[in-house]
Amino acid sequence: MLKVYGFSRVNKFARGNTRDLRVLWALEEMGLPYEIVGMDHPNHDLDRDEFRALNPFAQIPVIDDDGVVVTESGAILLYLARKSGKLMPHDLAGEAQVLRWSIAALSSVEVPVLTMWFVGISGGKGTKPHDALQQWSDMRVKQLDGWLANRTFVATDEFTVADILMTHVLSAGSTDQALLEPYTHVRGYLTRCMDRPAWKRTFDAYCKRVEPA
């Protein structure tokens, strides 16, 4: 049975925004069986030697698929897509687009918005670095909005793991939602993806299972 190391208890401000949700959403879409190994973050479960043997960075998510250990949410989703044959085109050209946009979500988009959030909560709001990060983030969202003007999904005509990654990057608590307000194509895209029944089931189950600390 595939094991997913995910949160069972997490700080209140992070609950509902953690990256294990990306993996759980993908598994729900794919219909793959799995079991959750619950990790209590405030109790320092991630700092234990046995978990660091799986991920030296002491971060979630991690999967253990009968001895195949994969970390990093993007790598996990791409692995699961290859394993299941779902949420990934079977042709090389289509697969290349999913790889392209998965990496774009985690680098071109997540890097500026996540860095801006971190600087902001660290007392940097109103500083030149924060303003520069906000401009960078806005530029990326504007560029993405143009790309989505005539597209239903980001990588191909069908929903893929790239959409899970992009949606979670833009909808999680580390992204200032005011940043998205001017961009109707991005907001429409997020609504389409988050209206999927698999996401709703995933999020509901997460909220019932994961305790706030």
mmCIF file with all atom_site columns, C-alpha atoms in Angstrom:
data_model
loop_
_atom_site.group_PDB
_atom_site.id
_atom_site.type_symbol
_atom_site.label_atom_id
_atom_site.label_alt_id
_atom_site.label_comp_id
_atom_site.label_asym_id
_atom_site.label_entity_id
_atom_site.label_seq_id
_atom_site.pdbx_PDB_ins_code
_atom_site.Cartn_x
_atom_site.Cartn_y
_atom_site.Cartn_z
_atom_site.occupancy
_atom_site.B_iso_or_equiv
_atom_site.pdbx_formal_charge
_atom_site.auth_seq_id
_atom_site.auth_comp_id
_atom_site.auth_asym_id
_atom_site.auth_atom_id
_atom_site.pdbx_PDB_model_num
ATOM 1   C CA . MET A 1 1   ? 0.000   0.000  0.000   1.00 0.00 ? 1   MET A CA 1
ATOM 2   C CA . LEU A 1 2   ? 1.292   3.446  -0.920  1.00 0.00 ? 2   LEU A CA 1
ATOM 3   C CA . LYS A 1 3   ? 1.976   5.505  2.191   1.00 0.00 ? 3   LYS A CA 1
ATOM 4   C CA . VAL A 1 4   ? 1.497   9.271  2.228   1.00 0.00 ? 4   VAL A CA 1
ATOM 5   C CA . TYR A 1 5   ? 3.192   11.155 5.035   1.00 0.00 ? 5   TYR A CA 1
ATOM 6   C CA . GLY A 1 6   ? 0.816   14.027 5.708   1.00 0.00 ? 6   GLY A CA 1
ATOM 7   C CA . PHE A 1 7   ? -0.148  16.256 8.596   1.00 0.00 ? 7   PHE A CA 1
ATOM 8   C CA . SER A 1 8   ? -2.403  15.072 11.390  1.00 0.00 ? 8   SER A CA 1
ATOM 9   C CA . ARG A 1 9   ? -1.890  18.266 13.416  1.00 0.00 ? 9   ARG A CA 1
ATOM 10  C CA . VAL A 1 10  ? -0.455  21.552 12.214  1.00 0.00 ? 10  VAL A CA 1
ATOM 11  C CA . ASN A 1 11  ? -0.312  25.185 13.238  1.00 0.00 ? 11  ASN A CA 1
ATOM 12  C CA . LYS A 1 12  ? -3.666  26.884 12.836  1.00 0.00 ? 12  LYS A CA 1
ATOM 13  C CA . PHE A 1 13  ? -2.488  29.400 10.223  1.00 0.00 ? 13  PHE A CA 1
ATOM 14  C CA . ALA A 1 14  ? -1.120  26.611 7.984   1.00 0.00 ? 14  ALA A CA 1
ATOM 15  C CA . ARG A 1 15  ? -4.093  24.245 8.249   1.00 0.00 ? 15  ARG A CA 1
ATOM 16  C CA . GLY A 1 16  ? -5.810  23.920 4.884   1.00 0.00 ? 16  GLY A CA 1
ATOM 17  C CA . ASN A 1 17  ? -2.802  25.249 2.959   1.00 0.00 ? 17  ASN A CA 1
ATOM 18  C CA . THR A 1 18  ? -0.183  22.515 3.374   1.00 0.00 ? 18  THR A CA 1
ATOM 19  C CA . ARG A 1 19  ? 1.455   20.850 0.401   1.00 0.00 ? 19  ARG A CA 1
ATOM 20  C CA . ASP A 1 20  ? 0.328   17.332 1.265   1.00 0.00 ? 20  ASP A CA 1
ATOM 21  C CA . LEU A 1 21  ? -3.022  18.499 -0.127  1.00 0.00 ? 21  LEU A CA 1
ATOM 22  C CA . ARG A 1 22  ? -1.470  18.460 -3.608  1.00 0.00 ? 22  ARG A CA 1
ATOM 23  C CA . VAL A 1 23  ? -0.644  14.785 -3.287  1.00 0.00 ? 23  VAL A CA 1
ATOM 24  C CA . LEU A 1 24  ? -3.967  13.850 -1.708  1.00 0.00 ? 24  LEU A CA 1
ATOM 25  C CA . TRP A 1 25  ? -5.866  15.694 -4.470  1.00 0.00 ? 25  TRP A CA 1
ATOM 26  C CA . ALA A 1 26  ? -3.905  13.880 -7.168  1.00 0.00 ? 26  ALA A CA 1
ATOM 27  C CA . LEU A 1 27  ? -4.533  10.497 -5.544  1.00 0.00 ? 27  LEU A CA 1
ATOM 28  C CA . GLU A 1 28  ? -8.239  11.263 -5.301  1.00 0.00 ? 28  GLU A CA 1
ATOM 29  C CA . GLU A 1 29  ? -8.363  12.213 -8.992  1.00 0.00 ? 29  GLU A CA 1
ATOM 30  C CA . MET A 1 30  ? -6.418  9.084  -9.958  1.00 0.00 ? 30  MET A CA 1
ATOM 31  C CA . GLY A 1 31  ? -8.360  6.700  -7.741  1.00 0.00 ? 31  GLY A CA 1
ATOM 32  C CA . LEU A 1 32  ? -5.192  5.120  -6.340  1.00 0.00 ? 32  LEU A CA 1
ATOM 33  C CA . PRO A 1 33  ? -5.397  3.386  -2.944  1.00 0.00 ? 33  PRO A CA 1
ATOM 34  C CA . TYR A 1 34  ? -3.202  4.790  -0.185  1.00 0.00 ? 34  TYR A CA 1
ATOM 35  C CA . GLU A 1 35  ? -2.847  5.136  3.553   1.00 0.00 ? 35  GLU A CA 1
ATOM 36  C CA . ILE A 1 36  ? -1.946  8.302  5.442   1.00 0.00 ? 36  ILE A CA 1
ATOM 37  C CA . VAL A 1 37  ? 0.838   8.338  8.001   1.00 0.00 ? 37  VAL A CA 1
ATOM 38  C CA . GLY A 1 38  ? -0.226  11.234 10.199  1.00 0.00 ? 38  GLY A CA 1
ATOM 39  C CA . MET A 1 39  ? 2.505   13.612 11.338  1.00 0.00 ? 39  MET A CA 1
ATOM 40  C CA . ASP A 1 40  ? 2.103   15.998 14.266  1.00 0.00 ? 40  ASP A CA 1
ATOM 41  C CA . HIS A 1 41  ? 4.086   19.083 13.283  1.00 0.00 ? 41  HIS A CA 1
ATOM 42  C CA . PRO A 1 42  ? 3.895   20.979 16.625  1.00 0.00 ? 42  PRO A CA 1
ATOM 43  C CA . ASN A 1 43  ? 5.012   17.777 18.363  1.00 0.00 ? 43  ASN A CA 1
ATOM 44  C CA . HIS A 1 44  ? 8.158   17.766 16.158  1.00 0.00 ? 44  HIS A CA 1
ATOM 45  C CA . ASP A 1 45  ? 7.353   14.516 14.358  1.00 0.00 ? 45  ASP A CA 1
ATOM 46  C CA . LEU A 1 46  ? 9.154   15.864 11.292  1.00 0.00 ? 46  LEU A CA 1
ATOM 47  C CA . ASP A 1 47  ? 12.367  16.239 13.290  1.00 0.00 ? 47  ASP A CA 1
ATOM 48  C CA . ARG A 1 48  ? 12.547  12.598 14.299  1.00 0.00 ? 48  ARG A CA 1
ATOM 49  C CA . ASP A 1 49  ? 15.423  10.540 12.920  1.00 0.00 ? 49  ASP A CA 1
ATOM 50  C CA . GLU A 1 50  ? 13.146  8.038  11.189  1.00 0.00 ? 50  GLU A CA 1
ATOM 51  C CA . PHE A 1 51  ? 11.417  10.775 9.223   1.00 0.00 ? 51  PHE A CA 1
ATOM 52  C CA . ARG A 1 52  ? 14.655  12.578 8.366   1.00 0.00 ? 52  ARG A CA 1
ATOM 53  C CA . ALA A 1 53  ? 15.876  9.291  6.923   1.00 0.00 ? 53  ALA A CA 1
ATOM 54  C CA . LEU A 1 54  ? 13.059  9.668  4.377   1.00 0.00 ? 54  LEU A CA 1
ATOM 55  C CA . ASN A 1 55  ? 13.476  13.403 3.828   1.00 0.00 ? 55  ASN A CA 1
ATOM 56  C CA . PRO A 1 56  ? 16.604  15.139 5.150   1.00 0.00 ? 56  PRO A CA 1
ATOM 57  C CA . PHE A 1 57  ? 14.850  18.498 4.758   1.00 0.00 ? 57  PHE A CA 1
ATOM 58  C CA . ALA A 1 58  ? 12.184  17.398 7.269   1.00 0.00 ? 58  ALA A CA 1
ATOM 59  C CA . GLN A 1 59  ? 9.327   18.505 5.038   1.00 0.00 ? 59  GLN A CA 1
ATOM 60  C CA . ILE A 1 60  ? 5.976   17.096 4.011   1.00 0.00 ? 60  ILE A CA 1
ATOM 61  C CA . PRO A 1 61  ? 4.800   15.612 1.681   1.00 0.00 ? 61  PRO A CA 1
ATOM 62  C CA . VAL A 1 62  ? 6.643   12.326 1.349   1.00 0.00 ? 62  VAL A CA 1
ATOM 63  C CA . ILE A 1 63  ? 5.401   9.087  -0.197  1.00 0.00 ? 63  ILE A CA 1
ATOM 64  C CA . ASP A 1 64  ? 6.692   5.564  0.253   1.00 0.00 ? 64  ASP A CA 1
ATOM 65  C CA . ASP A 1 65  ? 5.445   3.358  -2.570  1.00 0.00 ? 65  ASP A CA 1
ATOM 66  C CA . ASP A 1 66  ? 6.587   -0.121 -1.505  1.00 0.00 ? 66  ASP A CA 1
ATOM 67  C CA . GLY A 1 67  ? 10.084  1.151  -0.859  1.00 0.00 ? 67  GLY A CA 1
ATOM 68  C CA . VAL A 1 68  ? 10.193  3.844  -3.537  1.00 0.00 ? 68  VAL A CA 1
ATOM 69  C CA . VAL A 1 69  ? 10.503  7.036  -1.497  1.00 0.00 ? 69  VAL A CA 1
ATOM 70  C CA . VAL A 1 70  ? 9.700   10.305 -3.250  1.00 0.00 ? 70  VAL A CA 1
ATOM 71  C CA . THR A 1 71  ? 9.765   13.800 -1.746  1.00 0.00 ? 71  THR A CA 1
ATOM 72  C CA . GLU A 1 72  ? 8.846   17.250 -3.129  1.00 0.00 ? 72  GLU A CA 1
ATOM 73  C CA . SER A 1 73  ? 5.223   17.732 -4.185  1.00 0.00 ? 73  SER A CA 1
ATOM 74  C CA . GLY A 1 74  ? 6.017   18.274 -7.864  1.00 0.00 ? 74  GLY A CA 1
ATOM 75  C CA . ALA A 1 75  ? 8.161   15.158 -8.102  1.00 0.00 ? 75  ALA A CA 1
ATOM 76  C CA . ILE A 1 76  ? 5.523   13.122 -6.278  1.00 0.00 ? 76  ILE A CA 1
ATOM 77  C CA . LEU A 1 77  ? 2.731   14.219 -8.616  1.00 0.00 ? 77  LEU A CA 1
ATOM 78  C CA . LEU A 1 78  ? 4.788   13.478 -11.715 1.00 0.00 ? 78  LEU A CA 1
ATOM 79  C CA . TYR A 1 79  ? 5.699   10.062 -10.299 1.00 0.00 ? 79  TYR A CA 1
ATOM 80  C CA . LEU A 1 80  ? 2.067   9.255  -9.529  1.00 0.00 ? 80  LEU A CA 1
ATOM 81  C CA . ALA A 1 81  ? 0.991   10.362 -13.002 1.00 0.00 ? 81  ALA A CA 1
ATOM 82  C CA . ARG A 1 82  ? 3.506   8.008  -14.583 1.00 0.00 ? 82  ARG A CA 1
ATOM 83  C CA . LYS A 1 83  ? 2.502   5.197  -12.212 1.00 0.00 ? 83  LYS A CA 1
ATOM 84  C CA . SER A 1 84  ? -1.238  5.554  -12.790 1.00 0.00 ? 84  SER A CA 1
ATOM 85  C CA . GLY A 1 85  ? -1.262  6.673  -16.424 1.00 0.00 ? 85  GLY A CA 1
ATOM 86  C CA . LYS A 1 86  ? -3.656  9.445  -15.379 1.00 0.00 ? 86  LYS A CA 1
ATOM 87  C CA . LEU A 1 87  ? -3.473  13.252 -15.333 1.00 0.00 ? 87  LEU A CA 1
ATOM 88  C CA . MET A 1 88  ? -0.612  13.043 -17.838 1.00 0.00 ? 88  MET A CA 1
ATOM 89  C CA . PRO A 1 89  ? -0.769  12.688 -21.658 1.00 0.00 ? 89  PRO A CA 1
ATOM 90  C CA . HIS A 1 90  ? 0.656   9.479  -23.085 1.00 0.00 ? 90  HIS A CA 1
ATOM 91  C CA . ASP A 1 91  ? 2.437   11.200 -25.965 1.00 0.00 ? 91  ASP A CA 1
ATOM 92  C CA . LEU A 1 92  ? 5.858   12.785 -25.543 1.00 0.00 ? 92  LEU A CA 1
ATOM 93  C CA . ALA A 1 93  ? 4.764   16.241 -26.723 1.00 0.00 ? 93  ALA A CA 1
ATOM 94  C CA . GLY A 1 94  ? 1.849   16.329 -24.272 1.00 0.00 ? 94  GLY A CA 1
ATOM 95  C CA . GLU A 1 95  ? 4.008   15.063 -21.440 1.00 0.00 ? 95  GLU A CA 1
ATOM 96  C CA . ALA A 1 96  ? 6.522   17.814 -22.199 1.00 0.00 ? 96  ALA A CA 1
ATOM 97  C CA . GLN A 1 97  ? 3.815   20.455 -21.707 1.00 0.00 ? 97  GLN A CA 1
ATOM 98  C CA . VAL A 1 98  ? 2.825   18.989 -18.344 1.00 0.00 ? 98  VAL A CA 1
ATOM 99  C CA . LEU A 1 99  ? 6.463   18.936 -17.240 1.00 0.00 ? 99  LEU A CA 1
ATOM 100 C CA . ARG A 1 100 ? 6.880   22.496 -18.479 1.00 0.00 ? 100 ARG A CA 1
ATOM 101 C CA . TRP A 1 101 ? 3.917   23.874 -16.578 1.00 0.00 ? 101 TRP A CA 1
ATOM 102 C CA . SER A 1 102 ? 4.512   21.830 -13.443 1.00 0.00 ? 102 SER A CA 1
ATOM 103 C CA . ILE A 1 103 ? 7.975   23.344 -13.173 1.00 0.00 ? 103 ILE A CA 1
ATOM 104 C CA . ALA A 1 104 ? 6.618   26.789 -14.047 1.00 0.00 ? 104 ALA A CA 1
ATOM 105 C CA . ALA A 1 105 ? 4.119   26.552 -11.197 1.00 0.00 ? 105 ALA A CA 1
ATOM 106 C CA . LEU A 1 106 ? 6.853   25.688 -8.696  1.00 0.00 ? 106 LEU A CA 1
ATOM 107 C CA . SER A 1 107 ? 9.492   28.100 -9.960  1.00 0.00 ? 107 SER A CA 1
ATOM 108 C CA . SER A 1 108 ? 8.245   30.966 -12.117 1.00 0.00 ? 108 SER A CA 1
ATOM 109 C CA . VAL A 1 109 ? 5.074   31.481 -10.061 1.00 0.00 ? 109 VAL A CA 1
ATOM 110 C CA . GLU A 1 110 ? 5.570   30.050 -6.575  1.00 0.00 ? 110 GLU A CA 1
ATOM 111 C CA . VAL A 1 111 ? 9.027   31.508 -5.989  1.00 0.00 ? 111 VAL A CA 1
ATOM 112 C CA . PRO A 1 112 ? 8.007   35.202 -6.125  1.00 0.00 ? 112 PRO A CA 1
ATOM 113 C CA . VAL A 1 113 ? 4.622   34.837 -4.395  1.00 0.00 ? 113 VAL A CA 1
ATOM 114 C CA . LEU A 1 114 ? 5.993   32.616 -1.616  1.00 0.00 ? 114 LEU A CA 1
ATOM 115 C CA . THR A 1 115 ? 9.020   34.845 -1.085  1.00 0.00 ? 115 THR A CA 1
ATOM 116 C CA . MET A 1 116 ? 6.767   37.908 -0.921  1.00 0.00 ? 116 MET A CA 1
ATOM 117 C CA . TRP A 1 117 ? 4.625   36.195 1.707   1.00 0.00 ? 117 TRP A CA 1
ATOM 118 C CA . PHE A 1 118 ? 7.665   35.216 3.775   1.00 0.00 ? 118 PHE A CA 1
ATOM 119 C CA . VAL A 1 119 ? 9.143   38.725 3.651   1.00 0.00 ? 119 VAL A CA 1
ATOM 120 C CA . GLY A 1 120 ? 5.750   40.151 4.576   1.00 0.00 ? 120 GLY A CA 1
ATOM 121 C CA . ILE A 1 121 ? 5.219   37.992 7.655   1.00 0.00 ? 121 ILE A CA 1
ATOM 122 C CA . SER A 1 122 ? 8.824   38.649 8.692   1.00 0.00 ? 122 SER A CA 1
ATOM 123 C CA . GLY A 1 123 ? 8.154   42.366 9.088   1.00 0.00 ? 123 GLY A CA 1
ATOM 124 C CA . GLY A 1 124 ? 9.143   43.410 5.582   1.00 0.00 ? 124 GLY A CA 1
ATOM 125 C CA . LYS A 1 125 ? 5.868   44.920 4.374   1.00 0.00 ? 125 LYS A CA 1
ATOM 126 C CA . GLY A 1 126 ? 6.358   48.395 2.981   1.00 0.00 ? 126 GLY A CA 1
ATOM 127 C CA . THR A 1 127 ? 10.057  47.841 2.339   1.00 0.00 ? 127 THR A CA 1
ATOM 128 C CA . LYS A 1 128 ? 11.716  48.075 -1.056  1.00 0.00 ? 128 LYS A CA 1
ATOM 129 C CA . PRO A 1 129 ? 12.369  44.309 -1.183  1.00 0.00 ? 129 PRO A CA 1
ATOM 130 C CA . HIS A 1 130 ? 8.691   43.596 -0.500  1.00 0.00 ? 130 HIS A CA 1
ATOM 131 C CA . ASP A 1 131 ? 7.595   46.111 -3.137  1.00 0.00 ? 131 ASP A CA 1
ATOM 132 C CA . ALA A 1 132 ? 9.974   44.540 -5.648  1.00 0.00 ? 132 ALA A CA 1
ATOM 133 C CA . LEU A 1 133 ? 8.624   41.074 -4.882  1.00 0.00 ? 133 LEU A CA 1
ATOM 134 C CA . GLN A 1 134 ? 5.074   42.328 -5.275  1.00 0.00 ? 134 GLN A CA 1
ATOM 135 C CA . GLN A 1 135 ? 5.898   43.739 -8.702  1.00 0.00 ? 135 GLN A CA 1
ATOM 136 C CA . TRP A 1 136 ? 7.561   40.478 -9.691  1.00 0.00 ? 136 TRP A CA 1
ATOM 137 C CA . SER A 1 137 ? 4.576   38.448 -8.482  1.00 0.00 ? 137 SER A CA 1
ATOM 138 C CA . ASP A 1 138 ? 2.109   40.715 -10.263 1.00 0.00 ? 138 ASP A CA 1
ATOM 139 C CA . MET A 1 139 ? 4.072   40.402 -13.497 1.00 0.00 ? 139 MET A CA 1
ATOM 140 C CA . ARG A 1 140 ? 3.963   36.608 -13.302 1.00 0.00 ? 140 ARG A CA 1
ATOM 141 C CA . VAL A 1 141 ? 0.217   36.492 -12.588 1.00 0.00 ? 141 VAL A CA 1
ATOM 142 C CA . LYS A 1 142 ? -0.444  38.933 -15.439 1.00 0.00 ? 142 LYS A CA 1
ATOM 143 C CA . GLN A 1 143 ? 1.598   36.783 -17.820 1.00 0.00 ? 143 GLN A CA 1
ATOM 144 C CA . LEU A 1 144 ? -0.263  33.675 -16.688 1.00 0.00 ? 144 LEU A CA 1
ATOM 145 C CA . ASP A 1 145 ? -3.572  35.471 -17.156 1.00 0.00 ? 145 ASP A CA 1
ATOM 146 C CA . GLY A 1 146 ? -2.687  36.124 -20.780 1.00 0.00 ? 146 GLY A CA 1
ATOM 147 C CA . TRP A 1 147 ? -1.762  32.486 -21.296 1.00 0.00 ? 147 TRP A CA 1
ATOM 148 C CA . LEU A 1 148 ? -5.107  31.343 -19.864 1.00 0.00 ? 148 LEU A CA 1
ATOM 149 C CA . ALA A 1 149 ? -7.192  33.754 -21.950 1.00 0.00 ? 149 ALA A CA 1
ATOM 150 C CA . ASN A 1 150 ? -8.301  31.049 -24.397 1.00 0.00 ? 150 ASN A CA 1
ATOM 151 C CA . ARG A 1 151 ? -7.451  27.912 -22.427 1.00 0.00 ? 151 ARG A CA 1
ATOM 152 C CA . THR A 1 152 ? -9.450  25.762 -20.043 1.00 0.00 ? 152 THR A CA 1
ATOM 153 C CA . PHE A 1 153 ? -6.394  24.259 -18.375 1.00 0.00 ? 153 PHE A CA 1
ATOM 154 C CA . VAL A 1 154 ? -2.778  25.357 -18.186 1.00 0.00 ? 154 VAL A CA 1
ATOM 155 C CA . ALA A 1 155 ? -0.820  22.608 -19.975 1.00 0.00 ? 155 ALA A CA 1
ATOM 156 C CA . THR A 1 156 ? -3.193  20.673 -22.253 1.00 0.00 ? 156 THR A CA 1
ATOM 157 C CA . ASP A 1 157 ? -6.886  20.552 -23.116 1.00 0.00 ? 157 ASP A CA 1
ATOM 158 C CA . GLU A 1 158 ? -7.403  18.135 -20.234 1.00 0.00 ? 158 GLU A CA 1
ATOM 159 C CA . PHE A 1 159 ? -6.886  18.534 -16.484 1.00 0.00 ? 159 PHE A CA 1
ATOM 160 C CA . THR A 1 160 ? -3.404  17.324 -15.459 1.00 0.00 ? 160 THR A CA 1
ATOM 161 C CA . VAL A 1 161 ? -1.075  17.303 -12.471 1.00 0.00 ? 161 VAL A CA 1
ATOM 162 C CA . ALA A 1 162 ? 0.225   20.673 -13.688 1.00 0.00 ? 162 ALA A CA 1
ATOM 163 C CA . ASP A 1 163 ? -3.204  22.128 -12.877 1.00 0.00 ? 163 ASP A CA 1
ATOM 164 C CA . ILE A 1 164 ? -3.109  20.709 -9.358  1.00 0.00 ? 164 ILE A CA 1
ATOM 165 C CA . LEU A 1 165 ? 0.256   22.351 -8.746  1.00 0.00 ? 165 LEU A CA 1
ATOM 166 C CA . MET A 1 166 ? -0.651  25.691 -10.315 1.00 0.00 ? 166 MET A CA 1
ATOM 167 C CA . THR A 1 167 ? -4.011  25.835 -8.561  1.00 0.00 ? 167 THR A CA 1
ATOM 168 C CA . HIS A 1 168 ? -2.579  25.083 -5.145  1.00 0.00 ? 168 HIS A CA 1
ATOM 169 C CA . VAL A 1 169 ? 0.262   27.578 -5.576  1.00 0.00 ? 169 VAL A CA 1
ATOM 170 C CA . LEU A 1 170 ? -2.220  30.341 -6.399  1.00 0.00 ? 170 LEU A CA 1
ATOM 171 C CA . SER A 1 171 ? -4.934  29.429 -3.910  1.00 0.00 ? 171 SER A CA 1
ATOM 172 C CA . ALA A 1 172 ? -2.896  28.620 -0.796  1.00 0.00 ? 172 ALA A CA 1
ATOM 173 C CA . GLY A 1 173 ? -2.562  31.016 2.088   1.00 0.00 ? 173 GLY A CA 1
ATOM 174 C CA . SER A 1 174 ? 0.933   32.077 1.031   1.00 0.00 ? 174 SER A CA 1
ATOM 175 C CA . THR A 1 175 ? -0.506  33.811 -2.047  1.00 0.00 ? 175 THR A CA 1
ATOM 176 C CA . ASP A 1 176 ? -2.042  37.226 -1.464  1.00 0.00 ? 176 ASP A CA 1
ATOM 177 C CA . GLN A 1 177 ? -5.481  36.822 -3.022  1.00 0.00 ? 177 GLN A CA 1
ATOM 178 C CA . ALA A 1 178 ? -5.631  40.566 -3.740  1.00 0.00 ? 178 ALA A CA 1
ATOM 179 C CA . LEU A 1 179 ? -2.861  39.884 -6.248  1.00 0.00 ? 179 LEU A CA 1
ATOM 180 C CA . LEU A 1 180 ? -5.309  37.832 -8.334  1.00 0.00 ? 180 LEU A CA 1
ATOM 181 C CA . GLU A 1 181 ? -8.203  40.270 -8.259  1.00 0.00 ? 181 GLU A CA 1
ATOM 182 C CA . PRO A 1 182 ? -7.468  42.091 -11.570 1.00 0.00 ? 182 PRO A CA 1
ATOM 183 C CA . TYR A 1 183 ? -6.958  38.859 -13.500 1.00 0.00 ? 183 TYR A CA 1
ATOM 184 C CA . THR A 1 184 ? -10.260 37.341 -14.574 1.00 0.00 ? 184 THR A CA 1
ATOM 185 C CA . HIS A 1 185 ? -8.761  34.468 -16.559 1.00 0.00 ? 185 HIS A CA 1
ATOM 186 C CA . VAL A 1 186 ? -6.677  33.307 -13.610 1.00 0.00 ? 186 VAL A CA 1
ATOM 187 C CA . ARG A 1 187 ? -9.617  33.554 -11.230 1.00 0.00 ? 187 ARG A CA 1
ATOM 188 C CA . GLY A 1 188 ? -11.873 31.676 -13.651 1.00 0.00 ? 188 GLY A CA 1
ATOM 189 C CA . TYR A 1 189 ? -9.232  29.004 -14.034 1.00 0.00 ? 189 TYR A CA 1
ATOM 190 C CA . LEU A 1 190 ? -8.942  28.549 -10.263 1.00 0.00 ? 190 LEU A CA 1
ATOM 191 C CA . THR A 1 191 ? -12.713 28.257 -9.957  1.00 0.00 ? 191 THR A CA 1
ATOM 192 C CA . ARG A 1 192 ? -12.829 25.571 -12.656 1.00 0.00 ? 192 ARG A CA 1
ATOM 193 C CA . CYS A 1 193 ? -10.132 23.528 -10.973 1.00 0.00 ? 193 CYS A CA 1
ATOM 194 C CA . MET A 1 194 ? -11.361 23.922 -7.416  1.00 0.00 ? 194 MET A CA 1
ATOM 195 C CA . ASP A 1 195 ? -14.942 23.072 -8.404  1.00 0.00 ? 195 ASP A CA 1
ATOM 196 C CA . ARG A 1 196 ? -13.791 19.563 -9.256  1.00 0.00 ? 196 ARG A CA 1
ATOM 197 C CA . PRO A 1 197 ? -15.445 16.970 -6.986  1.00 0.00 ? 197 PRO A CA 1
ATOM 198 C CA . ALA A 1 198 ? -12.090 15.308 -6.230  1.00 0.00 ? 198 ALA A CA 1
ATOM 199 C CA . TRP A 1 199 ? -10.715 18.540 -4.765  1.00 0.00 ? 199 TRP A CA 1
ATOM 200 C CA . LYS A 1 200 ? -13.812 19.076 -2.646  1.00 0.00 ? 200 LYS A CA 1
ATOM 201 C CA . ARG A 1 201 ? -13.646 15.535 -1.285  1.00 0.00 ? 201 ARG A CA 1
ATOM 202 C CA . THR A 1 202 ? -9.931  15.914 -0.595  1.00 0.00 ? 202 THR A CA 1
ATOM 203 C CA . PHE A 1 203 ? -10.293 19.208 1.222   1.00 0.00 ? 203 PHE A CA 1
ATOM 204 C CA . ASP A 1 204 ? -13.298 18.066 3.267   1.00 0.00 ? 204 ASP A CA 1
ATOM 205 C CA . ALA A 1 205 ? -11.486 14.907 4.391   1.00 0.00 ? 205 ALA A CA 1
ATOM 206 C CA . TYR A 1 206 ? -8.366  16.915 5.247   1.00 0.00 ? 206 TYR A CA 1
ATOM 207 C CA . CYS A 1 207 ? -10.325 19.386 7.387   1.00 0.00 ? 207 CYS A CA 1
ATOM 208 C CA . LYS A 1 208 ? -12.014 16.539 9.278   1.00 0.00 ? 208 LYS A CA 1
ATOM 209 C CA . ARG A 1 209 ? -8.740  14.721 9.883   1.00 0.00 ? 209 ARG A CA 1
ATOM 210 C CA . VAL A 1 210 ? -6.138  17.434 10.483  1.00 0.00 ? 210 VAL A CA 1
ATOM 211 C CA . GLU A 1 211 ? -6.289  19.141 13.858  1.00 0.00 ? 211 GLU A CA 1
ATOM 212 C CA . PRO A 1 212 ? -5.284  22.779 14.385  1.00 0.00 ? 212 PRO A CA 1
ATOM 213 C CA . ALA A 1 213 ? -2.665  23.591 16.991  1.00 0.00 ? 213 ALA A CA 1
#
